[in-house]
């Protein structure tokens, strides 16, 4: 049985997903990395049920907030490099957003947002779109352009080494195919994808996050347990297209994956994956495959992560940014934790 779109959103919003997915999970990997270097948290931060996160070359932090779940505006809040504690955003973008998920920045500083609902209403209806905002966008900003061709319930976003945009589409939530669509620089409106990865051999199953490494390999996290499937990380070869088989798959009881949401890969090839229900981040060695153990785990009381762990991102210094949600949308705060990885 697959959950309906509204049921999945309701479970996330009310904190019931943990109960639905509860079960034994072994964290057999290496020792925790320790406490956060700093935490952005407080009433003045504007963080409200956040999900996606990105960091620009200057260290500014961009966070997508699904405020509509609390009857408020959906926003992108932007923080200065050194933000800590109850830091106010240096900018807030609210225009045209509807259930913002993954976010990414292009080489010129343009902001791309996976908006999975209907613009202006903050609802979960409609196929969604990729909204592109200018570098200096602020307030009730109008997107400079949108990308709609091939987009269906977009979740994760990432740029490849040549400037192509990769989008993880969770089509199965509306009884369509899951897919990864790829767009050339400057794509807009009905610009067709230059490639589409989709089909039974891809093993795409609730693809919520993705990233692309410096060599062009595409890493996708499948949160399969949401629909009684299998949690996994699948890695596609550069230029994969159509019903392509992954070059590698990480899955199994030793992998410690538990409803993975987001992934980031550093310059050495280590993959950092957020696990929603287990409230941790598991780290995998370069080239890991099969039922691979994580080499490190960020979790436990020292890490101070939230009930739900969402987006992850790495900055130019190798610091890891982790988005944390509380169990309740309005009663408890959300926050961003920053960890050293070296």
CSV table of C-alpha atoms in Angstrom, one decimal:
chain,number,residue,atom,x,y,z
A,1,UNK,CA,0.0,0.0,0.0
A,2,UNK,CA,1.3,3.4,-0.9
A,3,UNK,CA,0.4,6.5,1.2
A,4,UNK,CA,-1.6,9.2,-0.5
A,5,UNK,CA,0.0,12.6,-1.0
A,6,UNK,CA,-2.1,14.3,1.7
A,7,UNK,CA,-1.4,11.4,4.2
A,8,UNK,CA,2.3,11.8,3.8
A,9,UNK,CA,2.2,15.6,4.3
A,10,UNK,CA,-0.1,15.1,7.4
A,11,UNK,CA,2.3,12.5,8.9
A,12,UNK,CA,5.3,14.8,8.6
A,13,UNK,CA,3.3,17.8,9.9
A,14,UNK,CA,1.9,16.1,13.0
A,15,UNK,CA,5.0,14.2,14.1
A,16,UNK,CA,3.3,10.8,13.5
A,17,UNK,CA,5.8,9.6,10.9
A,18,UNK,CA,8.2,8.4,13.5
A,19,UNK,CA,5.5,6.2,15.0
A,20,UNK,CA,4.6,4.8,11.6
A,21,UNK,CA,8.2,4.0,10.7
A,22,UNK,CA,9.4,3.0,14.2
A,23,UNK,CA,11.6,-0.1,14.4
A,24,UNK,CA,15.0,-1.4,15.4
A,25,UNK,CA,17.9,0.3,13.7
A,26,UNK,CA,21.5,-0.5,14.3
A,27,UNK,CA,24.1,2.3,14.2
A,28,UNK,CA,27.2,0.2,13.9
A,29,UNK,CA,29.4,2.9,12.4
A,30,UNK,CA,32.2,4.8,13.9
A,31,UNK,CA,32.2,7.1,16.9
A,32,UNK,CA,30.1,10.3,16.8
A,33,UNK,CA,31.9,13.4,15.5
A,34,UNK,CA,31.0,15.4,18.6
A,35,UNK,CA,29.1,18.6,19.4
A,36,UNK,CA,28.1,21.3,17.0
A,37,UNK,CA,30.4,24.2,16.4
A,38,UNK,CA,27.5,26.5,16.5
A,39,UNK,CA,23.7,26.5,16.3
A,40,UNK,CA,21.3,28.9,14.7
A,41,UNK,CA,18.1,28.8,16.8
A,42,UNK,CA,15.6,31.1,18.4
A,43,UNK,CA,12.4,33.1,17.9
A,44,UNK,CA,14.2,35.8,15.8
A,45,UNK,CA,15.7,33.4,13.2
A,46,UNK,CA,12.5,33.0,11.1
A,47,UNK,CA,13.1,29.2,10.9
A,48,UNK,CA,9.8,27.4,10.6
A,49,UNK,CA,9.6,23.7,9.6
A,50,UNK,CA,12.7,24.1,7.5
A,51,UNK,CA,13.9,21.5,4.9
A,52,UNK,CA,16.4,22.4,2.3
A,53,UNK,CA,19.7,24.2,2.9
A,54,UNK,CA,22.6,25.6,0.8
A,55,UNK,CA,25.7,27.6,1.4
A,56,UNK,CA,27.2,30.0,-1.1
A,57,UNK,CA,31.0,30.5,-1.6
A,58,UNK,CA,31.0,33.5,0.8
A,59,UNK,CA,29.5,31.3,3.5
A,60,UNK,CA,26.0,32.8,3.5
A,61,UNK,CA,23.4,30.2,4.5
A,62,UNK,CA,20.1,29.7,2.7
A,63,UNK,CA,17.2,27.7,4.3
A,64,UNK,CA,13.8,26.8,2.9
A,65,UNK,CA,10.9,27.1,5.4
A,66,UNK,CA,7.6,25.3,4.8
A,67,UNK,CA,5.7,27.9,6.9
A,68,UNK,CA,2.3,27.1,5.3
A,69,UNK,CA,2.1,24.0,7.5
A,70,UNK,CA,1.8,26.4,10.4
A,71,UNK,CA,-0.5,28.8,8.6
A,72,UNK,CA,2.3,31.3,7.8
A,73,UNK,CA,4.3,32.2,4.8
A,74,UNK,CA,6.7,29.9,3.0
A,75,UNK,CA,10.1,31.6,3.0
A,76,UNK,CA,13.8,31.3,2.2
A,77,UNK,CA,15.8,32.8,5.1
A,78,UNK,CA,19.4,33.8,4.5
A,79,UNK,CA,22.0,34.1,7.3
A,80,UNK,CA,25.4,35.6,7.4
A,81,UNK,CA,28.5,33.3,7.5
A,82,UNK,CA,29.0,33.7,11.2
A,83,UNK,CA,25.4,33.4,12.2
A,84,UNK,CA,24.9,31.8,15.6
A,85,UNK,CA,22.2,31.7,18.3
A,86,UNK,CA,19.1,33.7,17.8
A,87,UNK,CA,20.5,35.3,14.6
A,88,UNK,CA,18.1,37.3,12.4
A,89,UNK,CA,18.2,36.6,8.7
A,90,UNK,CA,20.0,39.2,6.6
A,91,UNK,CA,17.4,38.6,3.9
A,92,UNK,CA,14.0,36.8,3.7
A,93,UNK,CA,12.4,35.8,0.4
A,94,UNK,CA,8.7,35.0,0.3
A,95,UNK,CA,7.5,35.6,-3.2
A,96,UNK,CA,5.6,32.8,-5.1
A,97,UNK,CA,6.9,30.0,-2.9
A,98,UNK,CA,4.7,26.9,-2.2
A,99,UNK,CA,6.1,24.1,-0.1
A,100,UNK,CA,9.8,24.8,-0.7
A,101,UNK,CA,12.0,21.8,-0.5
A,102,UNK,CA,15.5,21.5,-2.0
A,103,UNK,CA,17.5,24.6,-2.8
A,104,UNK,CA,20.7,25.2,-4.8
A,105,UNK,CA,22.8,28.1,-6.0
A,106,UNK,CA,24.4,28.4,-9.4
A,107,UNK,CA,27.9,29.8,-10.1
A,108,UNK,CA,26.5,33.4,-10.4
A,109,UNK,CA,24.6,33.2,-7.1
A,110,UNK,CA,21.2,32.6,-8.6
A,111,UNK,CA,18.9,30.8,-6.1
A,112,UNK,CA,16.9,27.8,-7.3
A,113,UNK,CA,14.0,26.5,-5.2
A,114,UNK,CA,12.1,23.2,-5.6
A,115,UNK,CA,8.5,24.4,-5.0
A,116,UNK,CA,6.3,21.3,-4.9
A,117,UNK,CA,2.9,23.0,-4.5
A,118,UNK,CA,0.8,25.7,-6.1
A,119,UNK,CA,2.4,29.1,-6.1
A,120,UNK,CA,0.7,31.7,-3.9
A,121,UNK,CA,-1.4,29.3,-2.0
A,122,UNK,CA,1.2,27.2,-0.2
A,123,UNK,CA,-0.8,24.1,-0.9
A,124,UNK,CA,0.4,20.6,-1.9
A,125,UNK,CA,-1.7,20.6,-5.1
A,126,UNK,CA,-0.3,20.9,-8.6
A,127,UNK,CA,2.9,19.4,-10.1
A,128,UNK,CA,5.2,22.1,-8.7
A,129,UNK,CA,8.0,24.0,-10.4
A,130,UNK,CA,11.6,25.2,-10.0
A,131,UNK,CA,11.7,28.8,-9.1
A,132,UNK,CA,14.8,30.9,-9.9
A,133,UNK,CA,15.5,34.1,-8.0
A,134,UNK,CA,18.1,36.7,-8.7
A,135,UNK,CA,21.1,36.8,-6.5
A,136,UNK,CA,19.9,39.9,-4.6
A,137,UNK,CA,16.2,38.8,-4.3
A,138,UNK,CA,14.5,40.0,-1.1
A,139,UNK,CA,11.0,40.2,0.3
A,140,UNK,CA,8.0,39.4,-1.9
A,141,UNK,CA,10.2,38.8,-4.9
A,142,UNK,CA,9.0,37.6,-8.3
A,143,UNK,CA,11.1,34.7,-9.7
A,144,UNK,CA,13.3,35.7,-12.6
A,145,UNK,CA,12.2,32.5,-14.3
A,146,UNK,CA,10.6,29.2,-13.6
A,147,UNK,CA,11.3,25.7,-14.9
A,148,UNK,CA,8.2,23.5,-15.4
A,149,UNK,CA,8.9,21.0,-18.2
A,150,UNK,CA,9.4,17.5,-16.7
A,151,UNK,CA,8.9,18.7,-13.2
A,152,UNK,CA,6.6,16.7,-11.0
A,153,UNK,CA,6.7,17.1,-7.2
A,154,UNK,CA,10.3,18.2,-7.1
A,155,UNK,CA,12.3,17.6,-3.9
A,156,UNK,CA,16.1,17.6,-4.2
A,157,UNK,CA,18.2,20.0,-6.3
A,158,UNK,CA,21.9,20.1,-7.2
A,159,UNK,CA,24.2,21.5,-9.8
A,160,UNK,CA,26.7,19.3,-11.7
A,161,UNK,CA,30.3,20.3,-12.5
A,162,UNK,CA,29.4,21.8,-15.9
A,163,UNK,CA,26.5,23.9,-14.6
A,164,UNK,CA,23.6,21.5,-15.4
A,165,UNK,CA,20.7,21.5,-12.9
A,166,UNK,CA,19.6,18.1,-11.5
A,167,UNK,CA,16.1,17.7,-10.0
A,168,UNK,CA,14.8,14.7,-8.0
A,169,UNK,CA,11.1,14.3,-8.8
A,170,UNK,CA,8.9,12.3,-6.4
A,171,UNK,CA,6.3,11.5,-9.0
A,172,UNK,CA,5.0,8.4,-7.2
A,173,UNK,CA,3.2,10.6,-4.7
A,174,UNK,CA,0.7,11.4,-7.4
A,175,UNK,CA,0.8,7.9,-9.0
A,176,UNK,CA,3.4,8.9,-11.6
A,177,UNK,CA,7.0,7.8,-12.2
A,178,UNK,CA,9.8,9.0,-10.0
A,179,UNK,CA,12.6,10.7,-12.1
A,180,UNK,CA,15.8,12.7,-12.1
A,181,UNK,CA,15.5,15.5,-14.7
A,182,UNK,CA,18.6,17.4,-15.9
A,183,UNK,CA,18.5,20.9,-17.4
A,184,UNK,CA,21.1,22.9,-19.2
A,185,UNK,CA,22.2,26.4,-18.0
A,186,UNK,CA,19.6,29.0,-18.5
A,187,UNK,CA,16.6,26.6,-18.8
A,188,UNK,CA,13.2,28.2,-18.2
A,189,UNK,CA,9.5,27.5,-18.7
A,190,UNK,CA,9.0,24.6,-21.0
A,191,UNK,CA,12.7,24.0,-21.8
A,192,UNK,CA,12.8,20.3,-22.1
A,193,UNK,CA,15.2,18.3,-19.9
A,194,UNK,CA,18.4,17.4,-21.7
A,195,UNK,CA,18.3,14.1,-19.9
A,196,UNK,CA,15.8,12.1,-17.8
A,197,UNK,CA,16.6,9.2,-15.6
A,198,UNK,CA,13.5,7.1,-14.9
A,199,UNK,CA,12.3,3.5,-15.2
A,200,UNK,CA,12.3,0.3,-13.2
A,201,UNK,CA,16.1,-0.4,-13.6
A,202,UNK,CA,16.9,3.0,-11.9
A,203,UNK,CA,15.5,1.7,-8.5
A,204,UNK,CA,14.3,5.2,-7.8
A,205,UNK,CA,12.0,4.9,-4.8
A,206,UNK,CA,10.8,8.1,-3.0
A,207,UNK,CA,13.9,10.1,-4.2
A,208,UNK,CA,14.0,13.1,-1.7
A,209,UNK,CA,17.5,14.3,-2.0
A,210,UNK,CA,20.4,14.3,-4.4
A,211,UNK,CA,23.8,15.8,-5.1
A,212,UNK,CA,26.4,15.6,-7.9
A,213,UNK,CA,30.1,15.2,-7.2
A,214,UNK,CA,33.0,16.9,-8.9
A,215,UNK,CA,33.3,14.0,-11.4
A,216,UNK,CA,29.6,14.1,-12.4
A,217,UNK,CA,28.4,11.1,-10.4
A,218,UNK,CA,24.8,11.6,-9.2
A,219,UNK,CA,24.0,10.5,-5.7
A,220,UNK,CA,20.3,10.0,-4.8
A,221,UNK,CA,18.8,9.1,-1.5
A,222,UNK,CA,15.7,6.9,-1.7
A,223,UNK,CA,13.4,7.2,1.4
A,224,UNK,CA,11.7,4.0,0.4
A,225,UNK,CA,10.3,3.1,3.8
A,226,UNK,CA,7.8,5.9,3.5
A,227,UNK,CA,6.0,3.7,1.0
A,228,UNK,CA,7.0,0.3,2.4
A,229,UNK,CA,10.0,0.2,0.1
A,230,UNK,CA,13.7,0.1,0.8
A,231,UNK,CA,16.0,2.9,2.0
A,232,UNK,CA,19.0,3.3,-0.2
A,233,UNK,CA,21.7,5.6,-1.7
A,234,UNK,CA,21.9,5.0,-5.5
A,235,UNK,CA,24.8,6.4,-7.5
A,236,UNK,CA,24.5,7.0,-11.3
A,237,UNK,CA,27.4,7.4,-13.7
A,238,UNK,CA,28.0,10.8,-15.3
A,239,UNK,CA,25.6,11.3,-18.2
A,240,UNK,CA,23.3,8.5,-17.1
A,241,UNK,CA,20.0,8.7,-19.1
A,242,UNK,CA,16.8,6.8,-19.5
A,243,UNK,CA,16.2,3.6,-17.6
A,244,UNK,CA,19.8,3.5,-16.4
A,245,UNK,CA,21.0,1.1,-13.7
A,246,UNK,CA,22.9,2.7,-10.8
A,247,UNK,CA,26.7,2.3,-10.9
A,248,UNK,CA,26.6,1.6,-7.1
A,249,UNK,CA,23.9,1.1,-4.5
A,250,UNK,CA,24.3,1.4,-0.7
A,251,UNK,CA,21.6,-0.4,1.2
A,252,UNK,CA,21.0,-3.0,3.9
A,253,UNK,CA,20.9,-3.4,7.7
A,254,UNK,CA,24.5,-2.4,8.2
A,255,UNK,CA,24.1,0.8,6.2
A,256,UNK,CA,22.1,2.3,9.1
A,257,UNK,CA,19.9,4.3,6.6
A,258,UNK,CA,16.6,5.2,8.1
A,259,UNK,CA,14.3,7.3,6.0
A,260,UNK,CA,17.1,9.3,4.4
A,261,UNK,CA,16.2,12.9,3.4
A,262,UNK,CA,19.3,14.6,2.0
A,263,UNK,CA,22.9,14.0,0.9
A,264,UNK,CA,26.1,16.0,0.5
A,265,UNK,CA,29.4,14.7,-0.8
A,266,UNK,CA,32.8,16.4,0.0
A,267,UNK,CA,35.8,16.8,-2.1
A,268,UNK,CA,37.3,13.5,-0.9
A,269,UNK,CA,34.2,11.5,-1.8
A,270,UNK,CA,32.7,11.1,1.7
A,271,UNK,CA,28.9,11.1,1.6
A,272,UNK,CA,26.9,12.6,4.4
A,273,UNK,CA,23.3,11.5,4.7
A,274,UNK,CA,20.5,12.8,7.0
A,275,UNK,CA,18.2,10.2,8.4
A,276,UNK,CA,14.8,11.6,9.4
A,277,UNK,CA,13.5,9.0,11.9
A,278,UNK,CA,16.8,8.1,13.6
A,279,UNK,CA,17.7,11.8,14.0
A,280,UNK,CA,21.3,11.5,12.8
A,281,UNK,CA,23.7,11.9,9.9
A,282,UNK,CA,25.6,8.8,8.6
A,283,UNK,CA,28.8,9.2,6.7
A,284,UNK,CA,30.0,6.7,4.1
A,285,UNK,CA,33.5,6.2,2.7
A,286,UNK,CA,34.4,7.0,-0.9
A,287,UNK,CA,33.4,4.2,-3.2
A,288,UNK,CA,31.2,2.5,-0.5
A,289,UNK,CA,28.7,0.0,-2.0
A,290,UNK,CA,26.3,-2.7,-0.9
A,291,UNK,CA,25.6,-3.2,2.8
A,292,UNK,CA,28.3,-0.8,3.8
A,293,UNK,CA,28.8,0.4,7.3
A,294,UNK,CA,28.9,4.2,7.9
A,295,UNK,CA,32.5,5.2,8.8
A,296,UNK,CA,31.1,7.9,11.2
A,297,UNK,CA,27.8,8.9,12.7
A,298,UNK,CA,26.7,12.3,13.9
A,299,UNK,CA,24.0,11.7,16.5
A,300,UNK,CA,23.2,11.0,20.1
A,301,UNK,CA,22.9,13.5,23.0
A,302,UNK,CA,26.2,15.2,22.2
A,303,UNK,CA,25.1,16.2,18.7
A,304,UNK,CA,21.8,17.7,19.8
A,305,UNK,CA,20.0,17.0,16.6
A,306,UNK,CA,16.2,17.4,16.3
A,307,UNK,CA,13.4,14.9,16.3
A,308,UNK,CA,13.6,15.1,12.5
A,309,UNK,CA,16.8,15.7,10.6
A,310,UNK,CA,16.3,17.2,7.1
A,311,UNK,CA,18.6,19.0,4.7
A,312,UNK,CA,22.4,18.8,4.8
A,313,UNK,CA,25.0,20.9,3.0
A,314,UNK,CA,28.8,21.4,3.0
A,315,UNK,CA,30.6,24.8,2.8
A,316,UNK,CA,34.0,25.6,1.1
A,317,UNK,CA,35.7,24.9,4.5
A,318,UNK,CA,34.2,21.4,4.8
A,319,UNK,CA,31.8,22.3,7.6
A,320,UNK,CA,28.6,20.4,7.6
A,321,UNK,CA,25.2,22.2,8.0
A,322,UNK,CA,22.3,20.2,9.3
A,323,UNK,CA,18.6,21.3,9.3
A,324,UNK,CA,16.7,20.1,12.4
A,325,UNK,CA,12.9,20.0,12.9
A,326,UNK,CA,11.0,19.6,16.1
A,327,UNK,CA,8.1,17.1,16.3
A,328,UNK,CA,5.5,19.9,16.3
A,329,UNK,CA,5.2,22.6,13.7
A,330,UNK,CA,4.3,25.5,15.8
A,331,UNK,CA,5.0,24.7,19.5
A,332,UNK,CA,8.8,23.9,19.3
A,333,UNK,CA,11.6,25.7,17.5
A,334,UNK,CA,13.6,24.4,14.5
A,335,UNK,CA,17.3,25.1,14.1
A,336,UNK,CA,20.5,24.6,12.0
A,337,UNK,CA,23.5,22.9,13.5
A,338,UNK,CA,27.1,23.3,12.1
A,339,UNK,CA,29.7,20.6,12.5
A,340,UNK,CA,33.4,20.2,11.7
A,341,UNK,CA,34.2,17.3,9.4
A,342,UNK,CA,38.0,17.4,9.5
